[in-house]
Coordinates of N, CA and C and ligand atoms in Angstrom, one line a residue:
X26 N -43.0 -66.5 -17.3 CA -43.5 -65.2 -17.9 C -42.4 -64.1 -17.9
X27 N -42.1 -63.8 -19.1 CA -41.4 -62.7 -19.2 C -41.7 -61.0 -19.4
X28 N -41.4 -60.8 -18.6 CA -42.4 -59.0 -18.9 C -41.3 -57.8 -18.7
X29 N -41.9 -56.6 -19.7 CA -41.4 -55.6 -19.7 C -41.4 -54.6 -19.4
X30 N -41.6 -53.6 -18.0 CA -42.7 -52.5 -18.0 C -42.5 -51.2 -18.8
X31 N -43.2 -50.9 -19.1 CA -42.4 -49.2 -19.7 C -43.6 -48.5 -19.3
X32 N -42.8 -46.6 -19.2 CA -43.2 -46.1 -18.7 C -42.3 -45.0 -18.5
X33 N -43.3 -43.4 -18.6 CA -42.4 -42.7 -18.1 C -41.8 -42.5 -16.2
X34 N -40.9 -41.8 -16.1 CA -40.2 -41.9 -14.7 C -41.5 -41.5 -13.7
X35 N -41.8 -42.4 -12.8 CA -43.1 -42.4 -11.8 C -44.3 -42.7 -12.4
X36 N -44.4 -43.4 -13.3 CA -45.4 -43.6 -14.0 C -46.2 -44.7 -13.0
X37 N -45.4 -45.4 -12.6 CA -45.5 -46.5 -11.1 C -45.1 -47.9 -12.0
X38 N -44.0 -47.8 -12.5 CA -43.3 -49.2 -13.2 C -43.4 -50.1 -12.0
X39 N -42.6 -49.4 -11.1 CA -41.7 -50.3 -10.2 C -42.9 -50.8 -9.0
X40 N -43.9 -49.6 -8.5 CA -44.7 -50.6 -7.8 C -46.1 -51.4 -8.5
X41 N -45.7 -51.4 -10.1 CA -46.6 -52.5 -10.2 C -45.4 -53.8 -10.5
X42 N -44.5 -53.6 -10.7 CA -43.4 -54.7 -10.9 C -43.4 -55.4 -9.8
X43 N -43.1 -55.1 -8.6 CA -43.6 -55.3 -7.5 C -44.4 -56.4 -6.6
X44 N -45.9 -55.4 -7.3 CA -47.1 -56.5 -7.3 C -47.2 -57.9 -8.0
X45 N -46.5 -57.9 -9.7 CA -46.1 -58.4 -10.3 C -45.7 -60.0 -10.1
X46 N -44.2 -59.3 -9.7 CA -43.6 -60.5 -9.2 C -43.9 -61.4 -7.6
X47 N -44.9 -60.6 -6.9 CA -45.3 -61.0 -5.9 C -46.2 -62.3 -6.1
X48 N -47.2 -61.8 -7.2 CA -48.5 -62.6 -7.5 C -48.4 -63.8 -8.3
X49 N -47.0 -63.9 -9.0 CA -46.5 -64.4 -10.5 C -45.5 -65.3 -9.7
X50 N -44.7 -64.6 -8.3 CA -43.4 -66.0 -8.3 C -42.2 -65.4 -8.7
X51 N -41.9 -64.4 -9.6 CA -40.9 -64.4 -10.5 C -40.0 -63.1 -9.7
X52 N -39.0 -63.1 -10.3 CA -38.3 -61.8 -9.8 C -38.4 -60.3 -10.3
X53 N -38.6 -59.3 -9.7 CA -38.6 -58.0 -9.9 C -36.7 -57.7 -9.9
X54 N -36.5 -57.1 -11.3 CA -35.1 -56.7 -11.5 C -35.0 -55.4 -12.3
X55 N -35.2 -54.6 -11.1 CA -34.9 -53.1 -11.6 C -33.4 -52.5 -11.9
X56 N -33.2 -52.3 -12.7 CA -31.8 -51.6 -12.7 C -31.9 -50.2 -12.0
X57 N -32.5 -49.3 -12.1 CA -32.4 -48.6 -11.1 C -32.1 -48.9 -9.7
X58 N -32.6 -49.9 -8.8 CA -32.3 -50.0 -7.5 C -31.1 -50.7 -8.0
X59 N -30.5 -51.3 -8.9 CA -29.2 -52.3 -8.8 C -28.6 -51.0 -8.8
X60 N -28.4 -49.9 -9.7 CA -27.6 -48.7 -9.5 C -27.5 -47.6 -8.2
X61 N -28.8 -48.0 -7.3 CA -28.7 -47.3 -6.3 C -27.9 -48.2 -5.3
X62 N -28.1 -49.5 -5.3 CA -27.4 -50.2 -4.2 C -25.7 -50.0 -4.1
X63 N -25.8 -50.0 -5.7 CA -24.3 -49.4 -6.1 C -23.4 -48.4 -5.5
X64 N -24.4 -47.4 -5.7 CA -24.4 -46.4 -4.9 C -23.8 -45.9 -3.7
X65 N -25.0 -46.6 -3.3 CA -24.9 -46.8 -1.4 C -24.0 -47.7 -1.0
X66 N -23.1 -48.8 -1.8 CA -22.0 -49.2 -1.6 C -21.0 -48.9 -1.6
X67 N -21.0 -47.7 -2.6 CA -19.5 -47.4 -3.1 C -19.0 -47.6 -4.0
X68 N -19.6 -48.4 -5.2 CA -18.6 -49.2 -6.1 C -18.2 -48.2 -7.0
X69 N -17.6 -48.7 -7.9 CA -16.9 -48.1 -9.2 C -18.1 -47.6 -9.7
X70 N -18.6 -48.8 -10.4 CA -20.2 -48.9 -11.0 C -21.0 -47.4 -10.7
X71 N -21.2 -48.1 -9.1 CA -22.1 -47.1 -8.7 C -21.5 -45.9 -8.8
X72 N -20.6 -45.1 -8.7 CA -19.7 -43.9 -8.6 C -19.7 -43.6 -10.3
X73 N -19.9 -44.5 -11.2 CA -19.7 -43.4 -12.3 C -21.2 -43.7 -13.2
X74 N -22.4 -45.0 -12.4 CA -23.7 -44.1 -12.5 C -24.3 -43.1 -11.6
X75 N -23.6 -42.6 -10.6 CA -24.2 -41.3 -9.9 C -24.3 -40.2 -10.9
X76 N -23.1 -40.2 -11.4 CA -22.7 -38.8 -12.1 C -23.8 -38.6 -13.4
X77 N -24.4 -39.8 -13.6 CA -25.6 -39.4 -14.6 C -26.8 -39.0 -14.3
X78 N -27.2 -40.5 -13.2 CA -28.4 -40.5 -12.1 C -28.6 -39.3 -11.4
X79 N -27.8 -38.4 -10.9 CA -28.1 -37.2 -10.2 C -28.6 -36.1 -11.2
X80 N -28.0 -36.4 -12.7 CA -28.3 -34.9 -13.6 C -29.7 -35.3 -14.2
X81 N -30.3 -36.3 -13.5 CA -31.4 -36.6 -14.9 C -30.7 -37.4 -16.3
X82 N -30.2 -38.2 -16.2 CA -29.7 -38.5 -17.6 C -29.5 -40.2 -17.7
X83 N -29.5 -41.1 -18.4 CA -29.3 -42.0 -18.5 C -27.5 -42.6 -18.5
X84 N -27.8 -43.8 -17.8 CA -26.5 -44.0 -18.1 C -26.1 -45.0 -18.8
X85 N -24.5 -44.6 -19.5 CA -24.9 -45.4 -20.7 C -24.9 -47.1 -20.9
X86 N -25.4 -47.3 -22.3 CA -25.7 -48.4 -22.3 C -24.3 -49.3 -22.1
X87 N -23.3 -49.0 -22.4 CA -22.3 -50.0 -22.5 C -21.8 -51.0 -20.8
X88 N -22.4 -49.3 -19.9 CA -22.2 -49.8 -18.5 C -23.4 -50.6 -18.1
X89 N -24.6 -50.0 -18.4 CA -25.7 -50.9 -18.1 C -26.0 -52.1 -18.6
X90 N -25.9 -52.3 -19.4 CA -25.6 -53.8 -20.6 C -24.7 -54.9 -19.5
X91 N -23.6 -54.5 -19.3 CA -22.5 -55.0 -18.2 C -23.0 -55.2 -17.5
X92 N -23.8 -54.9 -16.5 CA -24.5 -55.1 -15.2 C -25.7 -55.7 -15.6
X93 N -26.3 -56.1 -16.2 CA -27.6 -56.5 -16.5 C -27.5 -57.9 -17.4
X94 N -26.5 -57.9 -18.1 CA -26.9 -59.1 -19.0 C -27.0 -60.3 -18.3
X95 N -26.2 -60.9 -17.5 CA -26.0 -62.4 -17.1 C -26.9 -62.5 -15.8
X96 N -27.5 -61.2 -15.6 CA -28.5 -61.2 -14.3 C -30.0 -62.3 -15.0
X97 N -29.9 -62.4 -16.0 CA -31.3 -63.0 -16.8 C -31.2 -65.1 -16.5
X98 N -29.1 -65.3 -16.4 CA -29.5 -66.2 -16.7 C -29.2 -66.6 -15.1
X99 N -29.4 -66.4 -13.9 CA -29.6 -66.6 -12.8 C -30.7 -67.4 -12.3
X100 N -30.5 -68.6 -11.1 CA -31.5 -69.6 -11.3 C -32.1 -69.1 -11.1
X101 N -33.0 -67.8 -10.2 CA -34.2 -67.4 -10.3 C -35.1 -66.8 -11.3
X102 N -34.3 -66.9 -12.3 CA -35.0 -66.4 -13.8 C -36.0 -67.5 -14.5
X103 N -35.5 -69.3 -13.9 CA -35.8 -70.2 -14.3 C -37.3 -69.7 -15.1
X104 N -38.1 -69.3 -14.4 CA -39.8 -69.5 -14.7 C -40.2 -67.6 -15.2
X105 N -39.4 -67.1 -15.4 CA -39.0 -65.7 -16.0 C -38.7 -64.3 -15.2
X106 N -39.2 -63.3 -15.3 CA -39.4 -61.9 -14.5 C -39.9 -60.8 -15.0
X107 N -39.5 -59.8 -14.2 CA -40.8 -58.9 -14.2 C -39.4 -57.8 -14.2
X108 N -39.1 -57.2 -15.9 CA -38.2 -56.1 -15.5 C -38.1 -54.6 -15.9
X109 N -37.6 -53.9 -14.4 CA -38.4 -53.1 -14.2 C -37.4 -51.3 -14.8
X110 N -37.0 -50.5 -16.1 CA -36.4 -49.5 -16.3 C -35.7 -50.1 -17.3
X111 N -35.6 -51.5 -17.6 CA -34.3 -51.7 -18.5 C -35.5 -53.0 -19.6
X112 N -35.4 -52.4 -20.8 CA -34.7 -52.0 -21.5 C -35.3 -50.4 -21.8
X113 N -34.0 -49.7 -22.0 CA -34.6 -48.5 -21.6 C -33.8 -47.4 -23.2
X114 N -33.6 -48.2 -24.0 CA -33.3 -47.7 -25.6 C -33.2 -48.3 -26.3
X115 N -33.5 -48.3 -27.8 CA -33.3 -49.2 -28.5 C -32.6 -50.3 -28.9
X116 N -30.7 -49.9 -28.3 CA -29.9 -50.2 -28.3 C -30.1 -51.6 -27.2
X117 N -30.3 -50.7 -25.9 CA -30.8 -52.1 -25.1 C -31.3 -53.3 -25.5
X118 N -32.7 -53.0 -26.1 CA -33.7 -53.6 -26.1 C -33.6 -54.5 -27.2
X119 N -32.6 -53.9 -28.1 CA -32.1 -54.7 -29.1 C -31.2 -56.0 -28.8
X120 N -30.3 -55.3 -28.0 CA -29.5 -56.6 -27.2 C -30.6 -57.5 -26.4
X121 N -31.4 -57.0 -25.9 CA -32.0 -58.1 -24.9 C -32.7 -59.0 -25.7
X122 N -33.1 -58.6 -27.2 CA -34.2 -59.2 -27.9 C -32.9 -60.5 -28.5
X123 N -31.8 -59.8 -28.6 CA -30.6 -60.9 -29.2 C -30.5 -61.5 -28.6
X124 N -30.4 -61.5 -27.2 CA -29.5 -62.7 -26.3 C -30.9 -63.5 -25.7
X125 N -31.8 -63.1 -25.7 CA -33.2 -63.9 -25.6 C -33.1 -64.9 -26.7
X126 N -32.8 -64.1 -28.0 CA -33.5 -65.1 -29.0 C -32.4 -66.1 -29.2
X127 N -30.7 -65.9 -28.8 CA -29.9 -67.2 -28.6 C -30.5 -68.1 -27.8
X128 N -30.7 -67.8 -26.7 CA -31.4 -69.1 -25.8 C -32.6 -69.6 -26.4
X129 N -33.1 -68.7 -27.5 CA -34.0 -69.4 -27.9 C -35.8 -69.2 -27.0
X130 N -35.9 -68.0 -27.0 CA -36.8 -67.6 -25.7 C -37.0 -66.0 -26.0
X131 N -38.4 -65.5 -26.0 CA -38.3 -64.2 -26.5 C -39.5 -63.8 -24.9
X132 N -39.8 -62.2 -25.3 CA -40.8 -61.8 -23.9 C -42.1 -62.1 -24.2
X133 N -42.9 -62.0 -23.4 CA -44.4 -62.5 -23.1 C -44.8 -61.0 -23.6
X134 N -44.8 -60.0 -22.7 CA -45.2 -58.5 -23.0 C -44.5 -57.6 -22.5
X135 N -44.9 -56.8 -23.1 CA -44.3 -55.2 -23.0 C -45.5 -54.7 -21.9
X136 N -45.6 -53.8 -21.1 CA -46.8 -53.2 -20.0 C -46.0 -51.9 -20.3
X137 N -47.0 -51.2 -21.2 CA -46.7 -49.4 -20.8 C -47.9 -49.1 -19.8
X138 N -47.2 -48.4 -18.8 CA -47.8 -47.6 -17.6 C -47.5 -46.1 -18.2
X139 N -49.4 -46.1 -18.9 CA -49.3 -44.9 -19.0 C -49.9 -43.3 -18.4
X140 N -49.6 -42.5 -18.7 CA -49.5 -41.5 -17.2 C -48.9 -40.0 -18.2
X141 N -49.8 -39.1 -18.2 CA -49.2 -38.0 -18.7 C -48.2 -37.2 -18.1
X142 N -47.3 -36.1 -18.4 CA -46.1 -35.8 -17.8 C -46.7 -34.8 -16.5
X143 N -48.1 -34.3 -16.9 CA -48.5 -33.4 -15.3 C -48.5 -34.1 -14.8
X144 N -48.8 -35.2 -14.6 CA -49.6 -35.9 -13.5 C -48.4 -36.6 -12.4
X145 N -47.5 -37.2 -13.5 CA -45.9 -37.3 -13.0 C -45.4 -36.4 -12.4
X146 N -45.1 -35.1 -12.6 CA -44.5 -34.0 -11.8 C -45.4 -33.9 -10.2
X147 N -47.0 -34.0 -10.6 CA -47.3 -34.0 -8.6 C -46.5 -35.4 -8.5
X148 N -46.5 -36.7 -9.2 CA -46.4 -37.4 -8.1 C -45.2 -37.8 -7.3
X149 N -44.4 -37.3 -8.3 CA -42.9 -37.5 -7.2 C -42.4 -36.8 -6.4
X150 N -43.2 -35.5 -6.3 CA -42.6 -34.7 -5.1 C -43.1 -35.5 -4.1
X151 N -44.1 -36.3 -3.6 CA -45.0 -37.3 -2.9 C -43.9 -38.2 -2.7
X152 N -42.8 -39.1 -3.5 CA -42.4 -40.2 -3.2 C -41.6 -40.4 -2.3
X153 N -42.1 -41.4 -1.4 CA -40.5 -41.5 -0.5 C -40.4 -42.8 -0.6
X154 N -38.7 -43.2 -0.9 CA -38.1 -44.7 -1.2 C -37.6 -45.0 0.2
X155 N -37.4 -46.3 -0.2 CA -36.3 -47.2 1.0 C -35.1 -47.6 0.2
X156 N -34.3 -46.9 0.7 CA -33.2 -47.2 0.0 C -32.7 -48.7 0.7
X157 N -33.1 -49.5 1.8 CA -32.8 -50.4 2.0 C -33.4 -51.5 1.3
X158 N -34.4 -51.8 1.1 CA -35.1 -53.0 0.1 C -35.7 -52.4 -0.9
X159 N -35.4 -51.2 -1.6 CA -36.1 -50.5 -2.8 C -37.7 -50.4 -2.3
X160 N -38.4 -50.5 -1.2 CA -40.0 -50.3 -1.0 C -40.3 -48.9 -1.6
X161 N -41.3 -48.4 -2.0 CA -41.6 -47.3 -2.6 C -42.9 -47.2 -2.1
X162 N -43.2 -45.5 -1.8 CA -44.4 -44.9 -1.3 C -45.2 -44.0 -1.5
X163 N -45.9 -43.3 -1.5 CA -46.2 -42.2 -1.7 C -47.3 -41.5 -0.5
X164 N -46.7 -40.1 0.0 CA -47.4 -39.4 1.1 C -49.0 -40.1 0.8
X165 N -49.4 -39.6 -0.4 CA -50.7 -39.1 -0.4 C -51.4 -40.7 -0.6
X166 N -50.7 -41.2 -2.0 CA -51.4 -42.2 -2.8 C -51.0 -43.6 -2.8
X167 N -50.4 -43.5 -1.4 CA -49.7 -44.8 -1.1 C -48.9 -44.9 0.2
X168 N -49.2 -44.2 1.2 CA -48.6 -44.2 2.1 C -48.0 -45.1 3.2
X169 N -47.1 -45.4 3.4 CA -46.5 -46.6 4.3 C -47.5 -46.5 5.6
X170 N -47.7 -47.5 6.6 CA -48.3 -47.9 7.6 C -48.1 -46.9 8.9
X171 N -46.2 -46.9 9.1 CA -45.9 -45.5 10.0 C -44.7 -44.6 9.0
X172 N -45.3 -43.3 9.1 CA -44.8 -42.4 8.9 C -43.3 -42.6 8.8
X173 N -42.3 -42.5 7.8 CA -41.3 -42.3 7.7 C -40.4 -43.8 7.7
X174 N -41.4 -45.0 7.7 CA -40.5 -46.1 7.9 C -41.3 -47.5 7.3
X175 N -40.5 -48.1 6.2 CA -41.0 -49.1 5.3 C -41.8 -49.9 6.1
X176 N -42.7 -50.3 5.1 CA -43.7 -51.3 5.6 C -42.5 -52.9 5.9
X177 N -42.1 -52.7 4.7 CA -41.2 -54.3 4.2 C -40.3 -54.3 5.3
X178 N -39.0 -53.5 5.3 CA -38.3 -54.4 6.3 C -38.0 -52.8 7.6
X179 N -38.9 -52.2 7.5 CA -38.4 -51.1 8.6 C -37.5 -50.1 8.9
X180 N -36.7 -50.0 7.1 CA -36.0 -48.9 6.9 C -36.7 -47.7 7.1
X181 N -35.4 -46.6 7.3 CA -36.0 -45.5 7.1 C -36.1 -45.0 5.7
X182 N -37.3 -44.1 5.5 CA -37.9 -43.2 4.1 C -37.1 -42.7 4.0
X183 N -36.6 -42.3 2.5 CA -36.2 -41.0 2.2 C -36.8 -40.1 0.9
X184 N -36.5 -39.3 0.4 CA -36.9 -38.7 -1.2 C -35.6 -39.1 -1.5
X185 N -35.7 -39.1 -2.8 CA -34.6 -39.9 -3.9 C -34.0 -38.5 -4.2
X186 N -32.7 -38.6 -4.4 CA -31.7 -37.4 -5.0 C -32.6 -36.8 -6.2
X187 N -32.9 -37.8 -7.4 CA -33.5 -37.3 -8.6 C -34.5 -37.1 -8.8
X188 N -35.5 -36.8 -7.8 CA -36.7 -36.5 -7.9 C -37.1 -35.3 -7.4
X189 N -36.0 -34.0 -7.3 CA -35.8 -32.7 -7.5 C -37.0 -32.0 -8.8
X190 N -37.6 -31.3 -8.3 CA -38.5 -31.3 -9.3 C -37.8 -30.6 -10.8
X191 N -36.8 -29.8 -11.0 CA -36.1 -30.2 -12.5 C -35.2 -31.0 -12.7
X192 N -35.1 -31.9 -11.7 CA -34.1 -33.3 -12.5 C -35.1 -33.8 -13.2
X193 N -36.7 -33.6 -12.3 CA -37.5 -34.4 -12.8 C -38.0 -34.0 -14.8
X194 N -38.0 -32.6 -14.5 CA -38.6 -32.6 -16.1 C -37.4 -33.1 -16.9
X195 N -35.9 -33.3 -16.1 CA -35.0 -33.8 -17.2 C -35.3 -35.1 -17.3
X196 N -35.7 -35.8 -16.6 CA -35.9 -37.3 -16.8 C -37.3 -37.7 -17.8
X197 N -38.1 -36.7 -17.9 CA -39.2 -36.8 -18.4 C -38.6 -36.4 -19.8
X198 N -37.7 -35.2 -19.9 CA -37.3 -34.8 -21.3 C -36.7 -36.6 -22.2
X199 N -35.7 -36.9 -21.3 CA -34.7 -38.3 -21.6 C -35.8 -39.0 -22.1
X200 N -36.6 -39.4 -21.5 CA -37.9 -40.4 -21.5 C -38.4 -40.1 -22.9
X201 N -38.6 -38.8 -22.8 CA -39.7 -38.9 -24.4 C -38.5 -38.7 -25.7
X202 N -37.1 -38.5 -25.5 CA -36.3 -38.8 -26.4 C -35.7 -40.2 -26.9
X203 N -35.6 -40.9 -25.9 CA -34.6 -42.2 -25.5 C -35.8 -43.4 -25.3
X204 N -37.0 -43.4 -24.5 CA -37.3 -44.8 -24.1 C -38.7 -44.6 -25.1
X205 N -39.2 -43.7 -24.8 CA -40.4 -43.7 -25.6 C -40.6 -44.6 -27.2
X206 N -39.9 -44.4 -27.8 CA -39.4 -45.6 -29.1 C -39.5 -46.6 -28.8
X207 N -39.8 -47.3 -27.6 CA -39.3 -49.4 -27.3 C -41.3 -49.0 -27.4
X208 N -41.9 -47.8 -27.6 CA -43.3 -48.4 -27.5 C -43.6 -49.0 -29.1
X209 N -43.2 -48.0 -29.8 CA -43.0 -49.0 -31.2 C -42.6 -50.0 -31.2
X210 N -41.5 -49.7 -30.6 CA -40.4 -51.2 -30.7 C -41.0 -52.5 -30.3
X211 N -42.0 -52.7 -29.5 CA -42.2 -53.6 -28.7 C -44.1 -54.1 -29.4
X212 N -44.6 -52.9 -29.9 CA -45.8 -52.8 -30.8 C -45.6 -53.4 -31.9
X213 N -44.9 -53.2 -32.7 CA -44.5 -54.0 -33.8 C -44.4 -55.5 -33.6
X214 N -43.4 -55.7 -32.6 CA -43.0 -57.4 -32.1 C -44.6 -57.7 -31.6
X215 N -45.6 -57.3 -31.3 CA -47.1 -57.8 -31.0 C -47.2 -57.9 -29.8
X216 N -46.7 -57.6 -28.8 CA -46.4 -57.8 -27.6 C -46.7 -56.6 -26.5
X217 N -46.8 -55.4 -27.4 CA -46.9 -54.4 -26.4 C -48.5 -54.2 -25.7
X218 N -49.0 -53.9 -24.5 CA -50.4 -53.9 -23.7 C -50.2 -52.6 -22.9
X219 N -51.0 -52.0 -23.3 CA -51.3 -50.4 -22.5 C -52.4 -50.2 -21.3
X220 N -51.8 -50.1 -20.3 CA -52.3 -49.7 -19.1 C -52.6 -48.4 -18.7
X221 N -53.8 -47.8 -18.0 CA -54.3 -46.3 -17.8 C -53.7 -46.2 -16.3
X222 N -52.1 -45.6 -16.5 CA -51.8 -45.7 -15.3 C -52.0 -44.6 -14.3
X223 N -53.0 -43.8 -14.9 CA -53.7 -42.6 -14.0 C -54.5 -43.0 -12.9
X224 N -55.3 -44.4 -12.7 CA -56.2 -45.0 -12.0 C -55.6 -45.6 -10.6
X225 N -56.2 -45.7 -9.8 CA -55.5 -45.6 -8.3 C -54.7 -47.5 -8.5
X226 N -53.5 -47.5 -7.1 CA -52.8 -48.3 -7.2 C -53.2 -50.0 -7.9
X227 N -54.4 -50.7 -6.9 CA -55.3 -51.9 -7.4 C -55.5 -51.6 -8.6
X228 N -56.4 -50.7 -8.8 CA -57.1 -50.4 -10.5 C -55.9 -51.1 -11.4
X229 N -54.8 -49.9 -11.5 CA -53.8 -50.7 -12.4 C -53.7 -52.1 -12.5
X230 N -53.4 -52.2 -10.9 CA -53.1 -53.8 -10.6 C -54.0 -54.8 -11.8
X231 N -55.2 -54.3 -11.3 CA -56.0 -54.9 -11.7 C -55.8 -55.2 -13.4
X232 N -56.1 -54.1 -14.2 CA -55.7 -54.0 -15.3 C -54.9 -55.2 -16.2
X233 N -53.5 -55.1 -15.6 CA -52.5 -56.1 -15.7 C -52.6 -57.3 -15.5
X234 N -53.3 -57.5 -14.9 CA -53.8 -59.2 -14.7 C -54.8 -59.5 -15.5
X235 N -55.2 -58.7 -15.8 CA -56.6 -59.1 -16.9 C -55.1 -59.3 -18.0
X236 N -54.4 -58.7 -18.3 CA -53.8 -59.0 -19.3 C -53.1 -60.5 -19.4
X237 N -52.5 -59.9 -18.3 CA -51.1 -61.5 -17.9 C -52.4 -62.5 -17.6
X238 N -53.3 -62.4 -17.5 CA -54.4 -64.2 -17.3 C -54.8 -64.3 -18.3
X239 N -54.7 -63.7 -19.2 CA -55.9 -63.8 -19.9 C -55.2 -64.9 -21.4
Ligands
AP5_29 P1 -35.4 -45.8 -12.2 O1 -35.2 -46.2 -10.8 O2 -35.8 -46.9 -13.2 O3 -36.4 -44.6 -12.3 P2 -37.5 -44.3 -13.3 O4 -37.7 -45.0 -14.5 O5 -37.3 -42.8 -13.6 O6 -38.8 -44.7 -12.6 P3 -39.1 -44.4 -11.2 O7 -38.5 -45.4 -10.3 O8 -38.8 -42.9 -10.9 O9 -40.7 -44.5 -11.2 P4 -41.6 -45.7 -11.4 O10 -42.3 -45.6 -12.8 O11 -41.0 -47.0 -11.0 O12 -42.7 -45.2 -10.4 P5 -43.0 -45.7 -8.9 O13 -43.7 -47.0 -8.9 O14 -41.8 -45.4 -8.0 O15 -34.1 -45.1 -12.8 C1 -33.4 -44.1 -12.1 C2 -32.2 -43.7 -13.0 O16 -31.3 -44.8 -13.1 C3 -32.5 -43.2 -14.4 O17 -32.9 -41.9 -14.5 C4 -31.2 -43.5 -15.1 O18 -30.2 -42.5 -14.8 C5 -30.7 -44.8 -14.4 N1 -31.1 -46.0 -15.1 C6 -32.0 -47.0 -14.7 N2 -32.1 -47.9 -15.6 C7 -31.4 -47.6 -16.7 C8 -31.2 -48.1 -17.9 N3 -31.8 -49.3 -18.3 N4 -30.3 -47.5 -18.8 C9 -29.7 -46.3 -18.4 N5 -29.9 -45.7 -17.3 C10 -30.7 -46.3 -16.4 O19 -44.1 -44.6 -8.5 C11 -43.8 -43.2 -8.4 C12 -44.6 -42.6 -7.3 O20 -46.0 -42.6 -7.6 C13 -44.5 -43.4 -5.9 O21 -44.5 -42.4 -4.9 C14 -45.7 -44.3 -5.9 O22 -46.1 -44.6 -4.6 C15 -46.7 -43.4 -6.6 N6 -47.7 -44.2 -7.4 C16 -47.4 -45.3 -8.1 N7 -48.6 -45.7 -8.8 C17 -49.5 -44.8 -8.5 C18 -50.9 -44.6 -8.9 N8 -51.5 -45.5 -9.7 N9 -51.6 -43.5 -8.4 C19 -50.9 -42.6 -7.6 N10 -49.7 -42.7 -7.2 C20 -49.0 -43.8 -7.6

């Protein structure tokens, strides 16, 4: 199964990708956390997506294309995945629809997690990440087990640099200029399935499976 999530920034791509790949087998491949690990490494990479990632802005496709493409044909892709920010422009999405269709293999679905822009702004001031295994949380609407420390492997919490509440409306601006279009994009190919991603964490869950079983 190959899947797509979209969605604007907190819309909860990543923890239903998550659930996703948990229930399914398959791998969760966020480019965001591959840019944060980056990050927190040091790399090149990571050093000149900071400079985007911190202003709210995308970074561009030529460097993300580079980091992402050969990650598909990795043996854990065998039986597909669940991926999570990318493709995140047309440009993207366009490449990924080409190098799929050499192999001869196109996606299962598109999943928009949808979620209006108020409702996004409460919910990331709420979020706190693990920068160690990407776990994600929220104070109110998802809260880890103990205070301040991942369920998964016992990192400590943090709030993410970009979830500053005007980086945030710049990510929401990006979003409805830049990613918003793959919902056509992906509607046309027959493929796209809309989720009411206002509904508490299961609910969604739930949602999504009725799709992907069905
Ligand atoms: P990325 O990490 O992909 O961030 P994003 O798309 O902005 O999405 P988020 O991770 O912020 O949110 P989400 O939808 O996954 O929501 P979550 O599940 O965490 O990208 C970061 C940056 O990297 C980009 O801005 C860009 O610079 C760069 N980048 C990445 N990919 C790129 C690409 N392909 N091209 C170019 N640049 C790229 O949920 C949010 C919060 O809500 C959490 O606290 C969660 O617990 C809570 N929550 C989740 N679901 C619910 C619910 N149903 N009800 C209540 N609360 C909920």
């Amino acid at each position: 199964m190959k899947i797509v999530m979209l969605g604007a920034p907190g819309a909860g791509k990543g923890t239903q990708a998550k659930m996703i790949a948990a229930e399914f087998g398959i791998p969760h491949i966020s480019t965001g956390d591959i840019f944060r690990a980056n990050i927190k490494e040091g790399t090149e990479l990571g050093k000149k997506a900071s400079e985007y990632m911190e202003r709210g802005l995308l970074v561009p496709d030529e460097l993300t294309l580079q980091l992402i493409m050969d990650r598909f044909t990795k043996d854990d892709c065998a039986n597909g995945y669940v991926l999570d920010g990318f493709p995140r422009t047309i440009a993207q999405a366009e490449a990924l629809t080409e190098s799929l269709k050499k192999a001869g293999e196109a996606l299962d679905y598109a999943i928009d997690v949808d979620v209006p822009d108020s409702a996004i702004v409460k919910r990331m001031g709420g979020r706190r990440a693990c920068l160690s295994c990407g776990g994600t949380y929220h104070v109110t609407f998802n809260p880890p087990k103990k205070e301040g420390i991942c369920d998964l492997c016992g990192g400590k919490l943090s709030i993410r640099k970009d979830d500053e509440p005007e980086t945030v409306q710049k990510r929401l601006d990006v979003y409805h200029a830049q990613t918003q279009p793959l919902i056509d994009y992906y509607s046309e190919q027959g493929i796209l399935r809309t989720v009411d991603g206002t509904q508490d964490v299961g609910e969604v869950f739930q949602s999504i499976q009725e799709i992907l079983n069905a």
